[in-house]
Short mmCIF file of C-alpha atoms in Angstrom, two decimals:
data_model
loop_
_atom_site.label_atom_id
_atom_site.label_comp_id
_atom_site.label_asym_id
_atom_site.label_seq_id
_atom_site.Cartn_x
_atom_site.Cartn_y
_atom_site.Cartn_z
CA UNK J 567 -43.30 -26.61 5.06
CA UNK J 568 -39.92 -26.16 6.50
CA UNK J 569 -40.93 -28.81 8.95
CA UNK J 570 -41.44 -31.37 6.25
CA UNK J 571 -37.82 -32.04 6.35
CA UNK J 572 -37.72 -33.05 9.94
CA UNK J 573 -39.16 -36.28 8.65
CA UNK J 574 -35.68 -37.29 7.74
CA UNK J 575 -34.80 -37.76 11.36
CA UNK J 576 -37.98 -39.54 12.28
CA UNK J 577 -38.49 -42.01 9.52
CA UNK J 578 -37.84 -45.11 11.59
CA UNK J 579 -39.88 -43.87 14.48
CA UNK J 580 -42.57 -42.84 12.09
CA UNK J 581 -42.69 -46.24 10.48
CA UNK J 582 -42.95 -47.94 13.84
CA UNK J 583 -45.59 -45.54 15.07
CA UNK J 584 -47.60 -45.75 11.88
CA UNK J 585 -47.40 -49.52 11.91
CA UNK J 586 -48.42 -49.72 15.53
CA UNK J 587 -51.31 -47.41 15.01
CA UNK J 588 -52.53 -49.06 11.85
CA UNK J 589 -54.41 -51.80 13.68
CA UNK J 590 -55.86 -49.34 16.16
CA UNK J 591 -57.06 -47.08 13.38
CA UNK J 592 -58.56 -50.03 11.53
CA UNK J 593 -60.47 -51.13 14.63
CA UNK J 594 -61.64 -47.58 15.22
CA UNK J 595 -62.88 -47.33 11.66
CA UNK J 596 -64.73 -50.59 12.06
CA UNK J 597 -66.31 -49.37 15.28
CA UNK J 598 -67.15 -45.90 14.07
CA UNK J 599 -68.01 -46.64 10.46
CA UNK J 600 -67.17 -44.11 7.80
CA UNK J 601 -68.32 -41.19 9.90
CA UNK J 602 -70.82 -40.16 7.24
CA UNK J 603 -73.65 -40.34 9.77
CA UNK J 604 -72.05 -37.84 12.12
CA UNK J 605 -73.86 -34.54 12.04
CA UNK J 606 -72.09 -31.21 12.12
CA UNK J 607 -73.00 -28.88 14.92
CA UNK J 608 -71.80 -25.32 14.53
CA UNK J 609 -71.30 -24.36 18.15
CA UNK J 610 -71.08 -20.65 17.34
CA UNK J 611 -68.10 -18.31 17.55
CA UNK J 612 -68.55 -17.40 21.20
CA UNK J 613 -69.58 -14.27 23.05
CA UNK J 614 -67.88 -12.11 25.64
CA UNK J 615 -69.96 -13.85 28.29
CA UNK J 616 -69.49 -17.32 26.87
CA UNK J 617 -66.32 -17.70 24.76
CA UNK J 618 -65.57 -20.94 22.94
CA UNK J 619 -62.33 -22.88 22.76
CA UNK J 620 -60.82 -24.76 19.84
CA UNK J 621 -57.70 -26.87 19.55
CA UNK J 622 -55.44 -27.39 16.53
CA UNK J 623 -52.81 -30.05 15.82
CA UNK J 624 -50.00 -28.86 13.55
CA UNK J 625 -46.36 -29.38 12.68
CA UNK J 626 -44.12 -28.28 15.52
CA UNK J 627 -41.94 -26.30 13.10
CA UNK J 628 -44.52 -23.53 12.91
CA UNK J 629 -47.05 -24.31 15.67
CA UNK J 630 -45.35 -22.02 18.18
CA UNK J 631 -45.04 -19.19 15.68
CA UNK J 632 -48.75 -19.41 14.96
CA UNK J 633 -49.64 -19.60 18.66
CA UNK J 634 -47.56 -16.55 19.56
CA UNK J 635 -48.16 -14.35 16.51
CA UNK J 636 -51.08 -15.56 14.42
CA UNK J 637 -53.59 -16.27 17.20
CA UNK J 638 -53.40 -12.74 18.70
CA UNK J 639 -53.99 -11.30 15.21
CA UNK J 640 -56.94 -13.65 14.65
CA UNK J 641 -58.40 -12.68 18.01
CA UNK J 642 -58.63 -9.06 16.85
CA UNK J 643 -61.38 -10.29 14.51
CA UNK J 644 -62.71 -13.10 16.72
CA UNK J 645 -62.03 -12.13 20.35
CA UNK J 646 -64.29 -14.81 21.78
CA UNK J 647 -62.55 -17.85 20.25
CA UNK J 648 -59.75 -19.21 22.40
CA UNK J 649 -57.22 -21.11 20.27
CA UNK J 650 -54.66 -23.66 21.46
CA UNK J 651 -52.17 -25.08 18.96
CA UNK J 652 -50.26 -28.26 19.74
CA UNK J 653 -47.08 -28.86 17.75
CA UNK J 654 -46.15 -32.44 16.80
CA UNK J 655 -42.93 -33.51 15.01
CA UNK J 656 -43.48 -34.18 11.33
CA UNK J 657 -42.54 -37.83 11.57
CA UNK J 658 -45.32 -38.51 14.07
CA UNK J 659 -47.97 -36.14 12.77
CA UNK J 660 -49.82 -38.24 10.17
CA UNK J 661 -50.18 -41.27 12.44
CA UNK J 662 -51.40 -39.10 15.32
CA UNK J 663 -53.92 -37.35 13.11
CA UNK J 664 -55.19 -40.69 11.77
CA UNK J 665 -55.75 -41.92 15.30
CA UNK J 666 -57.30 -38.62 16.33
CA UNK J 667 -59.85 -38.57 13.51
CA UNK J 668 -61.10 -42.07 14.32
CA UNK J 669 -61.43 -41.48 18.05
CA UNK J 670 -64.97 -41.39 19.54
CA UNK J 671 -64.19 -38.10 21.28
CA UNK J 672 -61.56 -36.25 19.23
CA UNK J 673 -59.30 -33.79 20.99
CA UNK J 674 -58.71 -31.54 18.03
CA UNK J 675 -61.10 -29.33 16.07
CA UNK J 676 -58.54 -28.55 13.35
CA UNK J 677 -55.92 -30.80 11.76
CA UNK J 678 -53.13 -29.35 9.63
CA UNK J 679 -52.00 -31.79 6.94
CA UNK J 680 -49.10 -32.10 4.55
CA UNK J 681 -49.84 -32.03 0.83
CA UNK J 682 -50.47 -35.74 0.07
CA UNK J 683 -52.24 -36.63 3.32
CA UNK J 684 -55.79 -35.38 2.69
CA UNK J 685 -57.04 -38.53 0.86
CA UNK J 686 -55.78 -40.77 3.69
CA UNK J 687 -57.27 -38.53 6.37
CA UNK J 688 -60.54 -38.04 4.50
CA UNK J 689 -60.97 -41.79 4.02
CA UNK J 690 -61.43 -42.11 7.79
CA UNK J 691 -64.67 -40.14 7.46
CA UNK J 692 -63.32 -37.79 10.10
CA UNK J 693 -63.00 -34.62 8.01
CA UNK J 694 -65.79 -32.17 7.29
CA UNK J 695 -66.54 -31.16 3.71
CA UNK J 696 -65.90 -27.41 3.93
CA UNK J 697 -68.20 -26.50 1.05
CA UNK J 698 -70.90 -29.01 1.99
CA UNK J 699 -70.97 -29.72 5.73
CA UNK J 700 -69.76 -26.25 6.68
CA UNK J 701 -71.14 -24.27 3.75
CA UNK J 702 -73.68 -22.56 6.01
CA UNK J 703 -70.84 -21.14 8.11
CA UNK J 704 -68.84 -19.77 5.20
CA UNK J 705 -68.57 -15.99 5.03
CA UNK J 706 -70.16 -14.44 1.96
CA UNK J 707 -66.95 -12.65 1.01
CA UNK J 708 -64.73 -15.75 1.25
CA UNK J 709 -63.40 -15.88 -2.30
CA UNK J 710 -62.82 -19.50 -3.38
CA UNK J 711 -62.14 -18.44 -6.97
CA UNK J 712 -59.19 -16.28 -5.93
CA UNK J 713 -57.06 -19.31 -5.04
CA UNK J 714 -54.61 -20.57 -7.62
CA UNK J 715 -55.89 -23.95 -8.75
CA UNK J 716 -52.82 -25.99 -7.79
CA UNK J 717 -52.66 -25.10 -4.07
CA UNK J 718 -56.44 -25.32 -3.59
CA UNK J 719 -56.47 -28.77 -5.19
CA UNK J 720 -54.21 -30.09 -2.43
CA UNK J 721 -57.21 -29.99 -0.06
CA UNK J 722 -59.67 -31.65 -2.45
CA UNK J 723 -60.40 -35.33 -2.81
CA UNK J 724 -63.15 -37.11 -4.72
CA UNK J 725 -65.04 -33.92 -5.42
CA UNK J 726 -65.10 -32.59 -1.85
CA UNK J 727 -63.05 -29.72 -0.46
CA UNK J 728 -61.73 -31.00 2.87
CA UNK J 729 -59.01 -28.42 3.47
CA UNK J 730 -57.73 -25.00 2.45
CA UNK J 731 -54.12 -23.91 1.86
CA UNK J 732 -52.50 -22.32 4.90
CA UNK J 733 -48.78 -22.43 4.15
CA UNK J 734 -47.78 -22.87 0.51
CA UNK J 735 -44.50 -24.11 -0.77
CA UNK J 736 -42.84 -25.18 -4.00
CA UNK J 737 -39.68 -27.02 -4.94
CA UNK J 738 -37.62 -24.38 -6.81
CA UNK J 739 -34.10 -23.60 -8.04
CA UNK J 740 -31.83 -21.30 -6.04
CA UNK J 741 -28.65 -19.97 -7.62
CA UNK J 742 -25.60 -18.06 -6.41
CA UNK J 743 -24.96 -15.17 -8.79
CA UNK J 744 -21.40 -14.68 -7.54
CA UNK J 745 -20.38 -18.26 -8.33
CA UNK J 746 -21.96 -18.09 -11.78
CA UNK J 747 -19.96 -14.91 -12.50
CA UNK J 748 -16.70 -16.48 -11.27
CA UNK J 749 -17.36 -19.44 -13.58
CA UNK J 750 -17.89 -17.08 -16.50
CA UNK J 751 -21.45 -18.29 -17.01
CA UNK J 752 -24.60 -16.23 -17.57
CA UNK J 753 -27.11 -16.16 -14.74
CA UNK J 754 -29.84 -18.78 -15.13
CA UNK J 755 -33.25 -17.74 -16.43
CA UNK J 756 -36.58 -19.61 -16.24
CA UNK J 757 -35.86 -20.77 -19.81
CA UNK J 758 -32.79 -22.77 -18.73
CA UNK J 759 -33.11 -26.37 -19.92
CA UNK J 760 -31.81 -29.47 -18.19
CA UNK J 761 -29.42 -30.04 -21.09
CA UNK J 762 -27.97 -26.53 -20.68
CA UNK J 763 -27.79 -26.93 -16.91
CA UNK J 764 -25.82 -30.18 -17.18
CA UNK J 765 -23.51 -28.69 -19.82
CA UNK J 766 -22.68 -25.80 -17.46
CA UNK J 767 -22.36 -27.90 -14.30
CA UNK J 768 -18.66 -28.91 -14.77
CA UNK J 769 -17.66 -25.23 -14.95
CA UNK J 770 -19.42 -24.56 -11.66
CA UNK J 771 -17.08 -26.98 -9.89
CA UNK J 772 -14.26 -24.52 -9.37
CA UNK J 773 -11.39 -23.08 -7.36
CA UNK J 774 -12.61 -19.60 -6.46
CA UNK J 775 -9.61 -18.38 -4.44
CA UNK J 776 -6.76 -19.65 -6.59
CA UNK J 777 -5.18 -21.96 -4.04
CA UNK J 778 -5.34 -24.91 -6.37
CA UNK J 779 -8.13 -26.64 -4.48
CA UNK J 780 -11.76 -26.95 -5.47
CA UNK J 781 -13.88 -24.95 -3.05
CA UNK J 782 -17.19 -24.54 -4.87
CA UNK J 783 -19.48 -27.06 -6.53
CA UNK J 784 -22.42 -26.94 -8.91
CA UNK J 785 -25.31 -28.35 -6.91
CA UNK J 786 -26.74 -29.39 -3.59
CA UNK J 787 -30.07 -31.12 -3.08
CA UNK J 788 -31.61 -34.30 -1.64
CA UNK J 789 -29.58 -37.40 -2.46
CA UNK J 790 -29.95 -39.95 0.34
CA UNK J 791 -33.09 -41.77 1.45
CA UNK J 792 -35.88 -39.45 2.52
CA UNK J 793 -39.56 -39.42 1.57
CA UNK J 794 -38.90 -36.13 -0.20
CA UNK J 795 -35.80 -37.20 -2.15
CA UNK J 796 -37.85 -38.72 -5.02
CA UNK J 797 -39.53 -35.34 -5.57
CA UNK J 798 -36.37 -34.15 -7.36
CA UNK J 799 -36.56 -37.07 -9.78
CA UNK J 800 -40.33 -36.72 -10.05
CA UNK J 801 -40.04 -33.04 -10.97
CA UNK J 802 -37.57 -33.85 -13.74
CA UNK J 803 -39.93 -36.60 -14.93
CA UNK J 804 -42.99 -34.31 -14.78
CA UNK J 805 -41.20 -31.55 -16.70
CA UNK J 806 -40.70 -34.10 -19.47
CA UNK J 807 -44.37 -35.08 -19.49
CA UNK J 808 -44.21 -38.17 -17.26
CA UNK J 809 -46.29 -39.08 -14.20
CA UNK J 810 -45.94 -41.35 -11.18
CA UNK J 811 -49.41 -42.88 -11.59
CA UNK J 812 -51.80 -42.78 -14.53
CA UNK J 813 -55.45 -41.73 -14.33
CA UNK J 814 -56.38 -45.24 -13.15
CA UNK J 815 -53.79 -45.11 -10.34
CA UNK J 816 -51.45 -47.58 -12.01
CA UNK J 817 -47.67 -46.98 -11.99
CA UNK J 818 -46.67 -44.96 -15.04
CA UNK J 819 -43.11 -44.00 -14.15
CA UNK J 820 -41.21 -47.11 -15.32
CA UNK J 821 -40.57 -45.76 -18.80
CA UNK J 822 -37.50 -44.60 -20.74
CA UNK J 823 -38.37 -41.05 -19.65
CA UNK J 824 -38.58 -42.18 -16.02
CA UNK J 825 -35.22 -43.92 -16.20
CA UNK J 826 -33.65 -40.89 -17.90
CA UNK J 827 -35.04 -38.58 -15.22
CA UNK J 828 -33.63 -40.75 -12.44
CA UNK J 829 -30.28 -40.93 -14.24
CA UNK J 830 -30.26 -37.11 -14.33
CA UNK J 831 -30.74 -37.02 -10.55
CA UNK J 832 -27.94 -39.58 -10.14
CA UNK J 833 -25.68 -37.54 -12.44
CA UNK J 834 -26.14 -34.40 -10.33
CA UNK J 835 -24.09 -36.11 -7.64
CA UNK J 836 -20.99 -35.80 -9.89
CA UNK J 837 -21.09 -32.04 -9.46
CA UNK J 838 -22.00 -31.92 -5.76
CA UNK J 839 -19.62 -31.42 -2.80
CA UNK J 840 -17.77 -34.39 -1.29
CA UNK J 841 -20.11 -36.34 0.97
CA UNK J 842 -23.23 -35.10 -0.80
CA UNK J 843 -24.50 -38.67 -1.15
CA UNK J 844 -25.73 -38.29 2.44
CA UNK J 845 -27.57 -35.01 1.81
CA UNK J 846 -31.15 -34.72 3.02
CA UNK J 847 -32.61 -31.30 3.86
CA UNK J 848 -30.17 -29.48 6.13
CA UNK J 849 -26.89 -30.35 4.41
CA UNK J 850 -27.51 -28.83 0.97
CA UNK J 851 -29.13 -25.85 2.64
CA UNK J 852 -26.06 -25.14 4.75
CA UNK J 853 -23.70 -25.69 1.80
CA UNK J 854 -25.59 -23.14 -0.29
CA UNK J 855 -25.82 -20.62 2.54
CA UNK J 856 -22.05 -20.89 3.03
CA UNK J 857 -21.42 -20.15 -0.66
CA UNK J 858 -20.17 -23.64 -1.48
CA UNK J 859 -22.71 -24.53 -4.16
CA UNK J 860 -23.84 -22.54 -7.19
CA UNK J 861 -27.34 -24.00 -7.31
CA UNK J 862 -29.72 -25.72 -4.96
CA UNK J 863 -32.97 -27.53 -5.73
CA UNK J 864 -34.92 -26.91 -2.56
CA UNK J 865 -38.23 -25.77 -1.06
CA UNK J 866 -38.75 -22.10 -1.74
CA UNK J 867 -39.81 -21.31 1.80
CA UNK J 868 -36.14 -21.33 2.85
CA UNK J 869 -35.48 -18.23 0.74
CA UNK J 870 -35.74 -15.76 3.62
CA UNK J 871 -33.17 -17.63 5.74
CA UNK J 872 -30.97 -18.20 2.68
CA UNK J 873 -30.86 -14.74 1.15
CA UNK J 874 -32.12 -12.23 3.72
CA UNK J 875 -31.43 -13.16 7.34
CA UNK J 876 -27.75 -12.59 8.28
CA UNK J 877 -28.23 -14.83 11.30
CA UNK J 878 -28.65 -17.86 9.05
CA UNK J 879 -26.75 -17.11 5.82
CA UNK J 880 -23.41 -15.74 4.66
CA UNK J 881 -24.96 -14.59 1.37
CA UNK J 882 -26.30 -11.16 0.52
CA UNK J 883 -29.78 -10.69 -0.98
CA UNK J 884 -28.29 -9.48 -4.27
CA UNK J 885 -26.30 -12.72 -4.60
CA UNK J 886 -29.25 -15.10 -4.52
CA UNK J 887 -31.60 -15.86 -7.40
CA UNK J 888 -34.74 -18.00 -7.27
CA UNK J 889 -36.76 -19.43 -10.13
CA UNK J 890 -38.50 -22.56 -11.39
CA UNK J 891 -36.41 -25.68 -11.94
CA UNK J 892 -34.93 -26.31 -15.41
CA UNK J 893 -37.10 -26.92 -18.42
CA UNK J 894 -37.84 -30.36 -19.90
CA UNK J 895 -39.74 -31.31 -23.03
CA UNK J 896 -43.06 -30.25 -21.43
CA UNK J 897 -41.93 -27.13 -19.63
CA UNK J 898 -40.36 -25.81 -16.45
CA UNK J 899 -40.35 -27.78 -13.22
CA UNK J 900 -41.63 -27.25 -9.68
CA UNK J 901 -43.24 -29.48 -7.07
CA UNK J 902 -46.19 -28.64 -4.84
CA UNK J 903 -45.85 -28.81 -1.07
CA UNK J 904 -48.88 -27.39 0.75
CA UNK J 905 -49.81 -27.37 4.39
CA UNK J 906 -53.59 -27.37 4.44
CA UNK J 907 -56.09 -26.97 7.27
CA UNK J 908 -59.18 -29.16 7.79
CA UNK J 909 -62.00 -29.30 10.36
CA UNK J 910 -62.68 -32.50 12.28
CA UNK J 911 -66.17 -33.72 11.48
CA UNK J 912 -66.87 -34.58 15.12
CA UNK J 913 -65.80 -31.16 16.40
CA UNK J 914 -68.37 -29.55 18.67
CA UNK J 915 -66.96 -26.17 17.69
CA UNK J 916 -66.88 -26.62 13.93
CA UNK J 917 -68.12 -23.10 13.22
CA UNK J 918 -65.33 -21.53 15.27
CA UNK J 919 -62.76 -23.89 13.76
CA UNK J 920 -63.87 -23.03 10.24
CA UNK J 921 -63.85 -19.32 11.17
CA UNK J 922 -60.16 -19.60 12.04
CA UNK J 923 -59.29 -21.44 8.82
CA UNK J 924 -61.30 -18.94 6.77
CA UNK J 925 -59.57 -15.98 8.39
CA UNK J 926 -56.09 -17.47 7.98
CA UNK J 927 -56.68 -18.35 4.31
CA UNK J 928 -58.68 -15.22 3.46
CA UNK J 929 -57.27 -12.37 1.37
CA UNK J 930 -56.73 -10.38 4.56
CA UNK J 931 -55.27 -13.21 6.62
CA UNK J 932 -52.99 -14.46 3.86
CA UNK J 933 -51.51 -11.01 3.22
CA UNK J 934 -50.90 -10.59 6.96
CA UNK J 935 -49.19 -13.97 7.12
CA UNK J 936 -47.07 -13.31 4.00
CA UNK J 937 -45.90 -9.87 5.07
CA UNK J 938 -45.46 -10.69 8.78
CA UNK J 939 -44.25 -14.29 8.78
CA UNK J 940 -42.90 -14.58 5.23
CA UNK J 941 -45.21 -17.50 4.45
CA UNK J 942 -45.78 -18.22 0.74
CA UNK J 943 -49.24 -17.29 -0.59
CA UNK J 944 -51.80 -19.34 -2.50
CA UNK J 945 -54.09 -16.54 -3.68
CA UNK J 946 -53.94 -14.76 -7.04
CA UNK J 947 -54.73 -11.41 -5.42
CA UNK J 948 -51.78 -11.71 -3.04
CA UNK J 949 -49.34 -12.69 -5.78
CA UNK J 950 -50.50 -9.81 -8.00
CA UNK J 951 -50.10 -7.29 -5.18
CA UNK J 952 -46.99 -5.35 -4.22
CA UNK J 953 -45.48 -7.02 -1.16
CA UNK J 954 -44.63 -4.88 1.84
CA UNK J 955 -41.12 -6.34 1.89
CA UNK J 956 -38.99 -5.91 -1.23
CA UNK J 957 -37.37 -9.34 -0.94
CA UNK J 958 -40.72 -10.95 -1.67
CA UNK J 959 -40.89 -9.46 -5.18
CA UNK J 960 -38.64 -12.07 -6.90
CA UNK J 961 -40.20 -14.75 -4.73
CA UNK J 962 -43.70 -13.84 -5.96
CA UNK J 963 -42.46 -14.16 -9.57
CA UNK J 964 -40.97 -17.60 -8.89
CA UNK J 965 -44.13 -18.77 -7.10
CA UNK J 966 -46.37 -17.54 -9.93
CA UNK J 967 -44.24 -19.36 -12.52
CA UNK J 968 -44.10 -22.39 -10.24
CA UNK J 969 -47.88 -22.67 -9.82
CA UNK J 970 -48.27 -22.58 -13.62
CA UNK J 971 -45.66 -25.33 -14.02
CA UNK J 972 -47.19 -27.45 -11.26
CA UNK J 973 -50.67 -27.27 -12.75
CA UNK J 974 -49.46 -27.98 -16.29
CA UNK J 975 -47.33 -30.96 -15.31
CA UNK J 976 -49.44 -32.26 -12.37
CA UNK J 977 -46.37 -31.91 -10.20
CA UNK J 978 -47.40 -33.33 -6.85
CA UNK J 979 -47.08 -36.59 -4.99
CA UNK J 980 -49.64 -39.36 -5.68
CA UNK J 981 -53.07 -38.32 -4.52
CA UNK J 982 -54.72 -41.35 -2.99
CA UNK J 983 -54.97 -42.82 0.53
CA UNK J 984 -51.87 -44.95 -0.10
CA UNK J 985 -49.74 -41.94 -1.05
CA UNK J 986 -47.47 -42.14 1.98
CA UNK J 987 -46.82 -45.85 1.46
CA UNK J 988 -46.04 -45.28 -2.22
CA UNK J 989 -43.65 -42.48 -1.33
CA UNK J 990 -41.79 -44.76 1.07
CA UNK J 991 -41.34 -47.38 -1.67
CA UNK J 992 -40.08 -44.77 -4.10
CA UNK J 993 -37.71 -43.37 -1.48
CA UNK J 994 -36.14 -46.78 -0.83
CA UNK J 995 -35.63 -47.73 -4.46
CA UNK J 996 -34.55 -44.23 -5.38
CA UNK J 997 -31.83 -44.26 -2.72
CA UNK J 998 -30.52 -47.58 -4.01
CA UNK J 999 -30.09 -46.03 -7.45
CA UNK J 1000 -28.43 -42.91 -6.10
CA UNK J 1001 -25.94 -45.00 -4.11
CA UNK J 1002 -25.19 -47.20 -7.11
CA UNK J 1003 -26.51 -50.42 -5.57
CA UNK J 1004 -28.94 -50.85 -8.45
CA UNK J 1005 -29.27 -49.17 -11.83
CA UNK J 1006 -32.01 -46.57 -12.36
CA UNK J 1007 -33.84 -49.07 -14.56
CA UNK J 1008 -33.68 -51.76 -11.86
CA UNK J 1009 -34.83 -49.30 -9.20
CA UNK J 1010 -37.90 -48.29 -11.17
CA UNK J 1011 -38.76 -51.90 -12.00
CA UNK J 1012 -38.51 -52.82 -8.31
CA UNK J 1013 -40.62 -49.80 -7.32
CA UNK J 1014 -43.25 -50.63 -9.92
CA UNK J 1015 -43.49 -54.23 -8.69
CA UNK J 1016 -43.82 -53.19 -5.05
CA UNK J 1017 -46.40 -50.48 -5.76
CA UNK J 1018 -48.45 -52.84 -7.93
CA UNK J 1019 -48.42 -55.34 -5.06
CA UNK J 1020 -49.45 -52.66 -2.57
CA UNK J 1021 -52.28 -51.32 -4.70
CA UNK J 1022 -53.56 -54.82 -5.50
CA UNK J 1023 -53.70 -55.58 -1.77
CA UNK J 1024 -55.83 -52.45 -1.34
CA UNK J 1025 -58.31 -53.49 -4.00
CA UNK J 1026 -57.19 -51.31 -6.89
#
């Protein structure tokens, strides 16, 4: 998930690549049909005399880590499956996977997808239904019911389970206990409301060394244009009972609650460090790790590098708190960000590919990945266990609370094939409001008009 944020540097390239590939993908779909007629051949899991090879396409932020550490561990259980993982920058990954899944002879057996991509990828007809197409190759002890509902749902679309969670993540609240103490404020708890947070924020803008100059601020988070910047606003909206789209996939965000939520995100900028209007992923992260901001709304997966690893942070573990985002009228806030794994329907080694995904998302594989790589879990059994590393204990509590909030408030990006296009529209209009070029009300009206036009063009 860490890699999600590399999108910020590849947006233009991504747009060009996606646009250029759109026609190719459309022609491929026309030539190949929906893919529903393609049959699944298992291909086995190999033998010592005749091993099999599979290939995975994944985000380059963790592809190498998986190749060097995860694959050797997997091969202890499946020694006759040779695995090659190709890393692709986030900004290029969706377009490449779209093209891959519509190719007559796909290169990859496994595609690893960001949270909102499964509907778009599944619409190509290029993904196997894990419970249907590959049900015969599912191990009897693979426990589907052990997954928390929210992360498992990221891989489901229109009643079919196309992917399983491999690397979970949630948008959460980090806080610096030292800066709260210097401000004379109590440490935040999961019951902290947005009203209380905003009342405390001015006190968290402070001079901590007595030289007469402000050297610490209240908050760092996404502020400038990025596909993930609207997730801050969306989480505030969701925690107050609002949604981006209604059950009929019509815009539902242009409401007084939506405007108020966007105004809250705009107001956060008043209490952020100078220059924060240009913050994407790296800037607020560095500010927090250097002790310059008291809170940070950020993806939880950065916790290890923020609180534990002295190579990447100036903070001590005992200084850093992590919890769900502040409470609105509905409840606490969080936002789902899953990396899920799917099997290409045209793979000639589907059984081996599914064996890898099962192992990696199994109770055994997930616990290995959590304790060895620090990856966030999706399973109830993992979250209820005692982690091997003590620093994971508060993280498990925050994740557990976050999954409950996400499920209650449906806190995820739109789940339809046009999700990426909708997110781009929201990102553009959102950034105009943050920069003061339009009011929050104007931004949401513009976004509603553009999304309605997009969805109408797609037959909704």
